[in-house]
Every structure is written in structure tokens, then in C-alpha cells.
PDB file of C-alpha atoms in Angstrom:
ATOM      1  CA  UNK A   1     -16.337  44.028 -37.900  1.00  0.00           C
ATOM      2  CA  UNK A   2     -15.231  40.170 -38.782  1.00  0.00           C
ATOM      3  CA  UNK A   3     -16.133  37.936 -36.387  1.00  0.00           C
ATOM      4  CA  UNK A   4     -13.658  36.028 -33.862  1.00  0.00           C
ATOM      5  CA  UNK A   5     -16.796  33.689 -32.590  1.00  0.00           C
ATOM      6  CA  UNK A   6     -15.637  30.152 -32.559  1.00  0.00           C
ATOM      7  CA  UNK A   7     -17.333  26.558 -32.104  1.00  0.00           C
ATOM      8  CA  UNK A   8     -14.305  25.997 -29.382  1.00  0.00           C
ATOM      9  CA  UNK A   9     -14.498  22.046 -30.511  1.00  0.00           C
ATOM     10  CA  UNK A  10     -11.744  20.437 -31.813  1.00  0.00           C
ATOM     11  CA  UNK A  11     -13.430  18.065 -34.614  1.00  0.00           C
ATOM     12  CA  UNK A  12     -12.538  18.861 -37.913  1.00  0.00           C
ATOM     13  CA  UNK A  13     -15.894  19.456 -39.288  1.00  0.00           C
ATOM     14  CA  UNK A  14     -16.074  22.382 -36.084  1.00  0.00           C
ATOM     15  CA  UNK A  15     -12.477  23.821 -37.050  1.00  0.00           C
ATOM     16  CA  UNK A  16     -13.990  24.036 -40.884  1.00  0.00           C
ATOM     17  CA  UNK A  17     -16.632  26.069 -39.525  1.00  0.00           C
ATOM     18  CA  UNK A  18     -14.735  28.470 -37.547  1.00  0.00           C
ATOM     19  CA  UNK A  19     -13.163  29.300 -40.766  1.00  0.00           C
ATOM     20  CA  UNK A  20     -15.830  29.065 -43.311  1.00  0.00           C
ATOM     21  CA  UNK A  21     -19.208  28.483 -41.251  1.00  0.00           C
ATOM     22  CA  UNK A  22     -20.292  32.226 -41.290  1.00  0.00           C
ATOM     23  CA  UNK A  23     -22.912  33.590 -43.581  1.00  0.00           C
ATOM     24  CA  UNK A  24     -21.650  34.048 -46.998  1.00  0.00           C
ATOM     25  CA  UNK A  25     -18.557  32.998 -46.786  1.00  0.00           C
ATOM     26  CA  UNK A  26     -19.467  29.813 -49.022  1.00  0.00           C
ATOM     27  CA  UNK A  27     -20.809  31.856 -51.141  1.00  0.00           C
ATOM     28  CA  UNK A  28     -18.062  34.364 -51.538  1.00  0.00           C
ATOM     29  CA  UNK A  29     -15.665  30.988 -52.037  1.00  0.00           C
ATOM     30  CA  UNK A  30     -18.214  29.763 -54.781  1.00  0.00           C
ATOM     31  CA  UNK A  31     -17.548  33.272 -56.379  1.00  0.00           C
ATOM     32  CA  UNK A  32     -13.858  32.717 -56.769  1.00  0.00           C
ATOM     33  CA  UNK A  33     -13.923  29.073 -57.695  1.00  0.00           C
ATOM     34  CA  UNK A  34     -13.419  30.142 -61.706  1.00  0.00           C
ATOM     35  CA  UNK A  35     -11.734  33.032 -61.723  1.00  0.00           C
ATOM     36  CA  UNK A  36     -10.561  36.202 -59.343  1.00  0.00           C
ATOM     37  CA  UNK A  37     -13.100  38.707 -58.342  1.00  0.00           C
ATOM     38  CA  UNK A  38     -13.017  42.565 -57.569  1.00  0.00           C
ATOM     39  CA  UNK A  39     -15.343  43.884 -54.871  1.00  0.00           C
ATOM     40  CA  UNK A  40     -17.663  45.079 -57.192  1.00  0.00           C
ATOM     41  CA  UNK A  41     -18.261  42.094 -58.918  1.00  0.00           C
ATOM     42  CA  UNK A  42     -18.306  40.042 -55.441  1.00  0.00           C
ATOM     43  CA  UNK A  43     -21.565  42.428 -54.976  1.00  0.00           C
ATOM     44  CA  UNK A  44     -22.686  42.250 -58.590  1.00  0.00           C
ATOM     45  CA  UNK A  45     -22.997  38.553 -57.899  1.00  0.00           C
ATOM     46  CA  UNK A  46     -24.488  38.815 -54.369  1.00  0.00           C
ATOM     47  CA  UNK A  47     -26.858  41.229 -54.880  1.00  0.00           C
ATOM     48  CA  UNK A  48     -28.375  40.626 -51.097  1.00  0.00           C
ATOM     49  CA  UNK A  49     -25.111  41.090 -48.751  1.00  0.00           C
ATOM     50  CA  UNK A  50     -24.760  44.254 -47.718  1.00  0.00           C
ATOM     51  CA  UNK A  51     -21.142  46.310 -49.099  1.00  0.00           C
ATOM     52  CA  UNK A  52     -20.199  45.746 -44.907  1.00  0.00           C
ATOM     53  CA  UNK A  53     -20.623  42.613 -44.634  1.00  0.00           C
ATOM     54  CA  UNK A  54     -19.072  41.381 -47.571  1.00  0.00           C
ATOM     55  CA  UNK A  55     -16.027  43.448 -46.244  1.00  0.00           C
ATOM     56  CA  UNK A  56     -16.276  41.876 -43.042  1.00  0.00           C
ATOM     57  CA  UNK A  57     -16.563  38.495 -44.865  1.00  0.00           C
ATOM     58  CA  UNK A  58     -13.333  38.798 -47.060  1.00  0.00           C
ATOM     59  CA  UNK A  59     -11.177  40.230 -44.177  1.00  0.00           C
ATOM     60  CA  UNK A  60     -12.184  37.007 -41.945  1.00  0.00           C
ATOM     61  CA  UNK A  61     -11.740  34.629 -45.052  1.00  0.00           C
ATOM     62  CA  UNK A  62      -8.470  36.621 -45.922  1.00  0.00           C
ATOM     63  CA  UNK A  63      -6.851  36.162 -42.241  1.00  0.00           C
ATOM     64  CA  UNK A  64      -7.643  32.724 -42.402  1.00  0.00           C
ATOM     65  CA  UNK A  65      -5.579  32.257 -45.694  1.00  0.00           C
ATOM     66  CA  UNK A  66      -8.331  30.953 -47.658  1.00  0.00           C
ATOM     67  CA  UNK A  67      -8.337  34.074 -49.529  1.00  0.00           C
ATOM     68  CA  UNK A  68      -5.697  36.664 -50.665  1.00  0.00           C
ATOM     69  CA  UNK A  69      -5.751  40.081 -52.852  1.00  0.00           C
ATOM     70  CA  UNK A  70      -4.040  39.609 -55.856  1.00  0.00           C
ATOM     71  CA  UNK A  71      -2.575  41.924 -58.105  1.00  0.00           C
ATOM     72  CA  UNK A  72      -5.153  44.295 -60.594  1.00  0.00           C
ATOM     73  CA  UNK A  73      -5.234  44.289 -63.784  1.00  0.00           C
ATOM     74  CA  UNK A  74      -4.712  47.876 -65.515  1.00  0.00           C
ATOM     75  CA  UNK A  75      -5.169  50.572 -63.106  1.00  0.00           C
ATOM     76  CA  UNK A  76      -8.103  48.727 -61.847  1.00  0.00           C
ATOM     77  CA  UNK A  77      -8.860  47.772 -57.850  1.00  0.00           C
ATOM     78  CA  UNK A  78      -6.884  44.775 -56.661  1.00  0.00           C
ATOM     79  CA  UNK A  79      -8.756  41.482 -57.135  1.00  0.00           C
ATOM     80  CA  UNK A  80     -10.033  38.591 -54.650  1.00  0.00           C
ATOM     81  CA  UNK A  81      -8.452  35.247 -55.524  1.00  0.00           C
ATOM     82  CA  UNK A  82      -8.820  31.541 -53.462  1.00  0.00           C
ATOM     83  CA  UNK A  83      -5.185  30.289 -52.173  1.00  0.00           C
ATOM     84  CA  UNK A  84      -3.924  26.968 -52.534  1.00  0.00           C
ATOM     85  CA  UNK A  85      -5.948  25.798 -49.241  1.00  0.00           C
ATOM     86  CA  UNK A  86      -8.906  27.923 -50.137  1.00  0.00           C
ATOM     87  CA  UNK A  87      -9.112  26.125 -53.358  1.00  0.00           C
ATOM     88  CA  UNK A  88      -9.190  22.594 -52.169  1.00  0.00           C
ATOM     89  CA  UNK A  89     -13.014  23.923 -50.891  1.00  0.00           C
ATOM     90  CA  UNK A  90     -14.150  23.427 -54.204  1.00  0.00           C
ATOM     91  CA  UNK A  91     -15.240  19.677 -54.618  1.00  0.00           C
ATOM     92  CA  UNK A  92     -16.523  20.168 -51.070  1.00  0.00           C
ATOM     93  CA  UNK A  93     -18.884  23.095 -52.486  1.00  0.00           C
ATOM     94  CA  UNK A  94     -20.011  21.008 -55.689  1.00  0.00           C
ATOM     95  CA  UNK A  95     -21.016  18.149 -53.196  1.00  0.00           C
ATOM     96  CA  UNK A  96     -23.198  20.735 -51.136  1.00  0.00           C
ATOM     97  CA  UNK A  97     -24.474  21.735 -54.068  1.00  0.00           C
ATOM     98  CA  UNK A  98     -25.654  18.338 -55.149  1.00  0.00           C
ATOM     99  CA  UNK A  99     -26.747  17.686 -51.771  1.00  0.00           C
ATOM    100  CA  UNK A 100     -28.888  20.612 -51.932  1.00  0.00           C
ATOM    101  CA  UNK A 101     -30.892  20.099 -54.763  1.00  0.00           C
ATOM    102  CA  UNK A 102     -33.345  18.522 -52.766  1.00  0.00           C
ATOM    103  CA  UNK A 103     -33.413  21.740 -50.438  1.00  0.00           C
ATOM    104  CA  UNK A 104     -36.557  23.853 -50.917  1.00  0.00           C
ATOM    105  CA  UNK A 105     -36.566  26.213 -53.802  1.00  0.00           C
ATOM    106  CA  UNK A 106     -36.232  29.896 -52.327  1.00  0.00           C
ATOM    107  CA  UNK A 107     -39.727  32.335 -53.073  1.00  0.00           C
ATOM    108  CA  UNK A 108     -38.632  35.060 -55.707  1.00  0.00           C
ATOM    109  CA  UNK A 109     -37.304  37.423 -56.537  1.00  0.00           C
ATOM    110  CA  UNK A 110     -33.883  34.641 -56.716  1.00  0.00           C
ATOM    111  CA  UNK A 111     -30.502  35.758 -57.650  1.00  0.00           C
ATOM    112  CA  UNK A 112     -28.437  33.873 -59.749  1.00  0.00           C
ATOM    113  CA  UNK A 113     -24.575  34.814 -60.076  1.00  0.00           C
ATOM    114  CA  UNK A 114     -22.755  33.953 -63.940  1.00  0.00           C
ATOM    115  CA  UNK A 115     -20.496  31.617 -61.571  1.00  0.00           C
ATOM    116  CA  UNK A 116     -22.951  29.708 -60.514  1.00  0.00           C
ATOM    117  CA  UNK A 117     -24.071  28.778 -63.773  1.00  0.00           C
ATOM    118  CA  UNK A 118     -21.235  28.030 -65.576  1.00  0.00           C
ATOM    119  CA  UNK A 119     -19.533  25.773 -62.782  1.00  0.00           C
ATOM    120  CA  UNK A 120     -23.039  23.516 -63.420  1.00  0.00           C
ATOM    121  CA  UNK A 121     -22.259  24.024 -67.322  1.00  0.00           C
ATOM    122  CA  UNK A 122     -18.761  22.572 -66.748  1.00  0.00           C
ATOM    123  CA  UNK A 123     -19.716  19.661 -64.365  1.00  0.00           C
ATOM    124  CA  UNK A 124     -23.264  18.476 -65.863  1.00  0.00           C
ATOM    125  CA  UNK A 125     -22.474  19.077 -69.873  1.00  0.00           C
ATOM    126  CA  UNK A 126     -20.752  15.961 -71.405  1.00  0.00           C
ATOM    127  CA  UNK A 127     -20.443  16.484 -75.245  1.00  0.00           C
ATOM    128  CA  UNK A 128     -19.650  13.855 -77.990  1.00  0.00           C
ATOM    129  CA  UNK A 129     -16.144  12.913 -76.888  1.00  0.00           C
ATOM    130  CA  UNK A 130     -15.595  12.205 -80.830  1.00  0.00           C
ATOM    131  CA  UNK A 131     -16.909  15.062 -82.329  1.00  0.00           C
ATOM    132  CA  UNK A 132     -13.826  17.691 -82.942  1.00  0.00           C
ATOM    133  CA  UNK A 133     -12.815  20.250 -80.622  1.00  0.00           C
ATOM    134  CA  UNK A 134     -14.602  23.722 -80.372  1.00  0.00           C
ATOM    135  CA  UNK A 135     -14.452  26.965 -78.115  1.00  0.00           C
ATOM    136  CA  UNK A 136     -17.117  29.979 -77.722  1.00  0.00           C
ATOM    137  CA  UNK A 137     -17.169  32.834 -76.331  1.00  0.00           C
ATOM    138  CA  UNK A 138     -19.439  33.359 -73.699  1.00  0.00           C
ATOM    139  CA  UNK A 139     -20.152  36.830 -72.683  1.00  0.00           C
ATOM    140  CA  UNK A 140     -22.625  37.039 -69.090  1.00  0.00           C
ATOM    141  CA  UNK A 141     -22.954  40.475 -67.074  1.00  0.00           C
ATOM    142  CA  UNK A 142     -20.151  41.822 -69.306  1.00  0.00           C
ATOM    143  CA  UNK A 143     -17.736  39.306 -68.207  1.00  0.00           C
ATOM    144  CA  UNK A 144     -15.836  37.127 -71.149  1.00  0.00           C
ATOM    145  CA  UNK A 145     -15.672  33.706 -70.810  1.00  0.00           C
ATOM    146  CA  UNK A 146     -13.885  31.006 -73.208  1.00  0.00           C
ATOM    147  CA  UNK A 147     -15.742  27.311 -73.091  1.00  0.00           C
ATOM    148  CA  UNK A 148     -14.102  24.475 -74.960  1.00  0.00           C
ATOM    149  CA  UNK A 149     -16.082  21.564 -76.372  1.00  0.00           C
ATOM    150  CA  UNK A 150     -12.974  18.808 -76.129  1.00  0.00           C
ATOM    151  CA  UNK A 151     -12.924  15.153 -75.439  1.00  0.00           C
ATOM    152  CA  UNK A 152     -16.114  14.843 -73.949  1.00  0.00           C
ATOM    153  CA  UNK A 153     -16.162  17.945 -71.831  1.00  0.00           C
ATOM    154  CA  UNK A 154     -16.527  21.428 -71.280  1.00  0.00           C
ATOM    155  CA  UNK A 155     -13.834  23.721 -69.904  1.00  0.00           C
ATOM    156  CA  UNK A 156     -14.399  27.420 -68.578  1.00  0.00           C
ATOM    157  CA  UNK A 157     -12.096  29.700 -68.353  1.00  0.00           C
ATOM    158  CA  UNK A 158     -12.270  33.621 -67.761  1.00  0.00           C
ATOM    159  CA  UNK A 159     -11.101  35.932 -70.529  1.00  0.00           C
ATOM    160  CA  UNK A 160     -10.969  35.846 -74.400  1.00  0.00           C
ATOM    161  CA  UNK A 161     -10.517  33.003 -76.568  1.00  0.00           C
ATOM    162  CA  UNK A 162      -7.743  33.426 -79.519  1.00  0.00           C
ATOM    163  CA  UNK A 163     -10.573  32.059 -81.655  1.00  0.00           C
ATOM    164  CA  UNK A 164     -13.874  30.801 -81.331  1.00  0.00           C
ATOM    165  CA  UNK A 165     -16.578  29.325 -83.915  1.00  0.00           C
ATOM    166  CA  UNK A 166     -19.238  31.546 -82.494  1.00  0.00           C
ATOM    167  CA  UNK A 167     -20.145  34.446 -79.540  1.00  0.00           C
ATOM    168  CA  UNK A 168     -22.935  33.943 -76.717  1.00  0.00           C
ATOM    169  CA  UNK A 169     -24.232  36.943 -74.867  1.00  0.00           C
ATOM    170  CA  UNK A 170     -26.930  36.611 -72.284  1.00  0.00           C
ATOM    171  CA  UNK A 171     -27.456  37.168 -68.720  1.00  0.00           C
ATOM    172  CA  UNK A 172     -26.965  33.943 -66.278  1.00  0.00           C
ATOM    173  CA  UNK A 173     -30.809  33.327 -65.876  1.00  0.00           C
ATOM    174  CA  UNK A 174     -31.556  32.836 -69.617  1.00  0.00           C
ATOM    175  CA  UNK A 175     -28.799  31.111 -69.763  1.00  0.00           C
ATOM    176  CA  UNK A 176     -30.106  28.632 -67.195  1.00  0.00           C
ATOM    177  CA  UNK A 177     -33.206  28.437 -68.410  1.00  0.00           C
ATOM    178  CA  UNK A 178     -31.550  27.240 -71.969  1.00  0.00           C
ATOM    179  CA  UNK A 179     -29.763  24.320 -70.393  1.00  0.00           C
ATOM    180  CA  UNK A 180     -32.426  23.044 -69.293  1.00  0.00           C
ATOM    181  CA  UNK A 181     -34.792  23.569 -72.242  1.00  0.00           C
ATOM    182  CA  UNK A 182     -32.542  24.004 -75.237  1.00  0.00           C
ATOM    183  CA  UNK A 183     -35.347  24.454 -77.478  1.00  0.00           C
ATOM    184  CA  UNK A 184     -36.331  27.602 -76.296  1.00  0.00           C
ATOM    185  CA  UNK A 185     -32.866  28.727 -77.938  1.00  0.00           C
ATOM    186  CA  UNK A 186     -34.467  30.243 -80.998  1.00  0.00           C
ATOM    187  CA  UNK A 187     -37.265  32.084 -79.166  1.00  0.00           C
ATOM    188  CA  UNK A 188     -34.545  33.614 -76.915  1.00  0.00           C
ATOM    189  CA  UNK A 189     -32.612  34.729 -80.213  1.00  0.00           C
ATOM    190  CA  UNK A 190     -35.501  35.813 -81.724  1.00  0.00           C
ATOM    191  CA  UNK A 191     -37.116  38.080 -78.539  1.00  0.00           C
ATOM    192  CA  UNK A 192     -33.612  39.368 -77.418  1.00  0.00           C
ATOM    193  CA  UNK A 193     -32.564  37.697 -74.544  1.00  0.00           C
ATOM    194  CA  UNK A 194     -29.885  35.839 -76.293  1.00  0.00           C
ATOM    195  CA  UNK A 195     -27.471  37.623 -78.813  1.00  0.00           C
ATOM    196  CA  UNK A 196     -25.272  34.678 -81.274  1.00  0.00           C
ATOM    197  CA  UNK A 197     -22.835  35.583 -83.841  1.00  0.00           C
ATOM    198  CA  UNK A 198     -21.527  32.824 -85.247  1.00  0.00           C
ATOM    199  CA  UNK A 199     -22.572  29.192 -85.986  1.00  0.00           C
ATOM    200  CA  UNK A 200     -25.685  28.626 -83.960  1.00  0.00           C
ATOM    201  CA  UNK A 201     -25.379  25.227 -84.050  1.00  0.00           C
ATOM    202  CA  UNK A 202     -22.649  24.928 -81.943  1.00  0.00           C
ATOM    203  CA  UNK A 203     -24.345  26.708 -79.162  1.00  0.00           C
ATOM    204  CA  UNK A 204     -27.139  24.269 -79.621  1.00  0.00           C
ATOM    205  CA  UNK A 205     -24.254  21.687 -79.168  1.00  0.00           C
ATOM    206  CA  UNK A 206     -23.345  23.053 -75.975  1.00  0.00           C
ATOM    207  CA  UNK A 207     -26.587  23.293 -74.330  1.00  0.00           C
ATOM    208  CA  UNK A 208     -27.790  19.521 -75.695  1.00  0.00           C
ATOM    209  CA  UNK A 209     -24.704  18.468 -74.159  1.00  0.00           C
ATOM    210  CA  UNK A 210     -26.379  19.292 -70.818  1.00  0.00           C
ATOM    211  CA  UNK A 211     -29.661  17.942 -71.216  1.00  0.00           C
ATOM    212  CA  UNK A 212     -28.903  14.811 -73.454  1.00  0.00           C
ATOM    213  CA  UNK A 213     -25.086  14.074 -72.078  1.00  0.00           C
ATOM    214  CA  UNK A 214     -22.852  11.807 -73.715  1.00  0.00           C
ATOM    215  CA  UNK A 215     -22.543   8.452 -71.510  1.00  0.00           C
ATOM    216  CA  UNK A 216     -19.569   7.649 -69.554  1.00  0.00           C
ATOM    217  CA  UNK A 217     -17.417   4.551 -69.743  1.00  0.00           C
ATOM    218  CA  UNK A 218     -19.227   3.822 -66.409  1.00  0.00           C
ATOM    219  CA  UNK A 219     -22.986   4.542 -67.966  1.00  0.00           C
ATOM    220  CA  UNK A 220     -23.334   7.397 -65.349  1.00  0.00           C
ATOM    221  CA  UNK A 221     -25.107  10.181 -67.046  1.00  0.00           C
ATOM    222  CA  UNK A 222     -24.086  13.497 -66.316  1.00  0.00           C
ATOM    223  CA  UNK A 223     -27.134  14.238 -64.784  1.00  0.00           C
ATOM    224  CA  UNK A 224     -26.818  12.281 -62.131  1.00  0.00           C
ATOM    225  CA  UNK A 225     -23.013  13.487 -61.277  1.00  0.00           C
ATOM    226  CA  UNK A 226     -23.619  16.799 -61.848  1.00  0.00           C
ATOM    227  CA  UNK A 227     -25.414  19.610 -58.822  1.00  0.00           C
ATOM    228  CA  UNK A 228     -28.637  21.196 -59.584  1.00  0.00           C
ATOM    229  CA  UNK A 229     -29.501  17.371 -61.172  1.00  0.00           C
ATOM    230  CA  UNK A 230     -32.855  17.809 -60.498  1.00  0.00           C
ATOM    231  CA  UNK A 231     -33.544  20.897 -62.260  1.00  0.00           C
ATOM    232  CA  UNK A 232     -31.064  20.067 -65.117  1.00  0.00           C
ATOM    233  CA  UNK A 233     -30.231  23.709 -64.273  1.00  0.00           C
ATOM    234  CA  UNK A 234     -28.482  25.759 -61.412  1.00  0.00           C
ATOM    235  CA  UNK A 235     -31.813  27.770 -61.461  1.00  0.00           C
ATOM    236  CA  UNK A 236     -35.391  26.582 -63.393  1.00  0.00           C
ATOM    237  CA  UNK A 237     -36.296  29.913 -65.260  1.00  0.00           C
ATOM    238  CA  UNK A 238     -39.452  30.627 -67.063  1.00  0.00           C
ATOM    239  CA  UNK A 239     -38.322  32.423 -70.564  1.00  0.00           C
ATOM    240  CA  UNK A 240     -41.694  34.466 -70.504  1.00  0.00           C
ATOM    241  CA  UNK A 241     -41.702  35.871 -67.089  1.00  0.00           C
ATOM    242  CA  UNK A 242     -38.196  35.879 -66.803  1.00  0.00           C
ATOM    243  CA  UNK A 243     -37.847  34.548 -63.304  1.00  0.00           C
ATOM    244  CA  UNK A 244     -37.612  31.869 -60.998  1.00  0.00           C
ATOM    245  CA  UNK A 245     -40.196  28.740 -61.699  1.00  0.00           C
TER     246      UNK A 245
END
């Protein structure tokens, strides 16, 4: 059952907690922060809350309007989105994030959700801003995703692209693993774990943007701005083994 407990403190920070303090409730916010989610995929991407609790977790953040159910698509279950209020958590979650880089890595097996990766992608990856305008398509966990390569950053959005100069598919830990070591890309191609059609080079692009970012008018590399900043990923991966450094 969702929980009524309450800090009973009137500070902000205490009333933000009420809301959003219980366990995986971040997490299920981080979820929604690029596109809306059905159940399943809420559990696809937390593979360690129980099918309960998750309920239990959506109802609270759903009767505290940070949530809502929005309409399906097809004939398929109704979807999870973030409200208006829900979505102003956002640059409040990228800050944790950066904050907890310095955290203690977790002992594996780790999960890591196609979310988490690509809101890293979008923050940390600073392209050329002069070279010309690209999209992919970016398929992770059978989920479609469009990334544009335009004035100096990278844009994510859920679905397909009209066009795109070439196709991605990989699951979110190789994926990590190439951002921060883009020249593992052709081993990955060549053992399977990464499928391209298209022009290879702008993947390698995409991923270089990461790791060697374009400077900002301010000099601030997009290392240093982006979460995960240590790693230069959401989540160091070893190609070989396949999991968590």
C-alpha cells in the first residue's frame, strides 16, 4: 500500500521529501525525464523493485501530482508521464547525479536503465558547434530514439527520426562503455554487441563528442558540467566481461 508517513516539518527540503523522499521514487522520476513510460518498461528499467512496490510508488507519486497516466498509444496499456511540477525535478536529479559521482560504486551485478544513459549522452556530449547538423537513430532495449548532432549539442528524443545518416542498436551498457572509450567502437561492431547501418563515422562523432567535447564560450568542458564526470560514463563497463568495472 503507498505510504502516508510524513517528516511532519515544515522546511521545504522536508515537504520535498514527503513527496519524493521514498525509495524509488527518484528513480521512477529519472525514468520519465525523456519520455512516458508503461509499467512494463518502468520494470524493464528497474529490474530490482518489486511489480508492488513500483505500484505503490506510482500511486503515491500520482496523488501527489508529480505524475499522471496519460493516454496509450494503439491498444496498448496507458502510459506514466511527469506533470508540469513533476518535471521541474529534473535539473534537481542531474545535480544529484553529479553530486553522486563521488558516491561508492555499487558491487555487481549493476543495472543500468537506456534513460540513464542517454540523459548523460545529452548533458556531457558537446559536438563541433560548426560542423553541419546530423540525427541517428538510436535503438536500446527495443526502444527508438532520434539524437541530433546541432549547434554544439545533442538532443534526444523518443521515437523515429524522418531521416537519419545512420542506425545504432545496442543495449545501454555497451553503450556506456563506448562513451567512455570510443575506440572500442569497432571491436563492439565486429563481436556483436553493437549493430551500425549507416555511416559509421558519425557514430564515432557522437561518442568523441563525449570524451573529447567541444569547449564552451566559458572554457568549461563538458566533462566537468556533465553527471557521471568522473567515469566519463553513467556506468564504467568492461567490453570483455560485459559488466560493471
Amino acid at each position: 500500500m503507498p505510504t502516508s508517513r510524513s517528516y511532519r516539518d515544515s522546511c521545504g527540503i522536508a515537504r520535498a521529501l514527503d513527496v519524493v523522499g521514498e525509495r524509488w521514487a527518484l528513480l521512477v522520476v529519472r525514468e520519465l525525464l525523456l519520455a512516458p513510460q508503461r509499467f512494463s518498461e518502468l520494470r524493464h528499467a528497474l529490474p530490482r523493485v518489486s511489480s508492488n512496490l513500483l505500484a505503490d510508488r506510482l500511486r503515491e507519486l500520482e496523488h501527489n501530482g508529480v505524475i499522471r497516466r496519460g493516454p496509450a498509444s494503439g491498444e496498448g496499456p496507458r502510459v506514466y508521464e511527469l506533470t508540469e511540477w513533476g518535471r521541474k525535478l529534473e535539473p534537481i536529479l542531474l545535480a544529484l547525479g553529479d553530486w553522486g559521482v563521488d558516491a561508492p560504486q555499487p558491487p555487481p551485478p549493476t543495472a543500468l536503465s537506456a534513460t540513464s544513459v542517454l540523459l548523460f549522452l545529452q548533458r556531457a556530449a558537446r559536438p563541433d558547434p560548426a560542423a553541419p547538423p546530423t540525427t541517428c537513430r538510436l535503438e536500446l532495449d527495443g526502444r527508438v530514439w532520434t539524437v541530433r548532432l546541432e549547434s554544439g549539442r545533442v538532443q534526444v528524443r523518443p521515437g523515429e527520426p524522418a531521416t537519419a545518416a545512420v542506425s545504432l542498436r545496442t543495449e545501454p551498457k555497451t553503450l556506456s562503455a563506448l562513451l567512455g572509450d570510443p575506440a572500442e567502437l569497432a571491436t563492439a561492431c565486429a563481436d556483436g554487441s553493437v549493430a551500425v547501418v549507416g555511416d559509421l563515422s558519425v557514430v564515432d562523432r557522437l561518442l568523441h563528442a563525449v570524451t573529447d567535447p567541444w569547449p564552451s564560450g566559458d572554457q568549461t568542458t563538458a566533462s566537468q558540467e556533465a553527471p557521471f564526470r568522473g567515469d566519463r560514463s553513467p556506468h564504467p563497463v568492461d567490453l570483455q566481461s560485459g559488466d560493471g568495472a
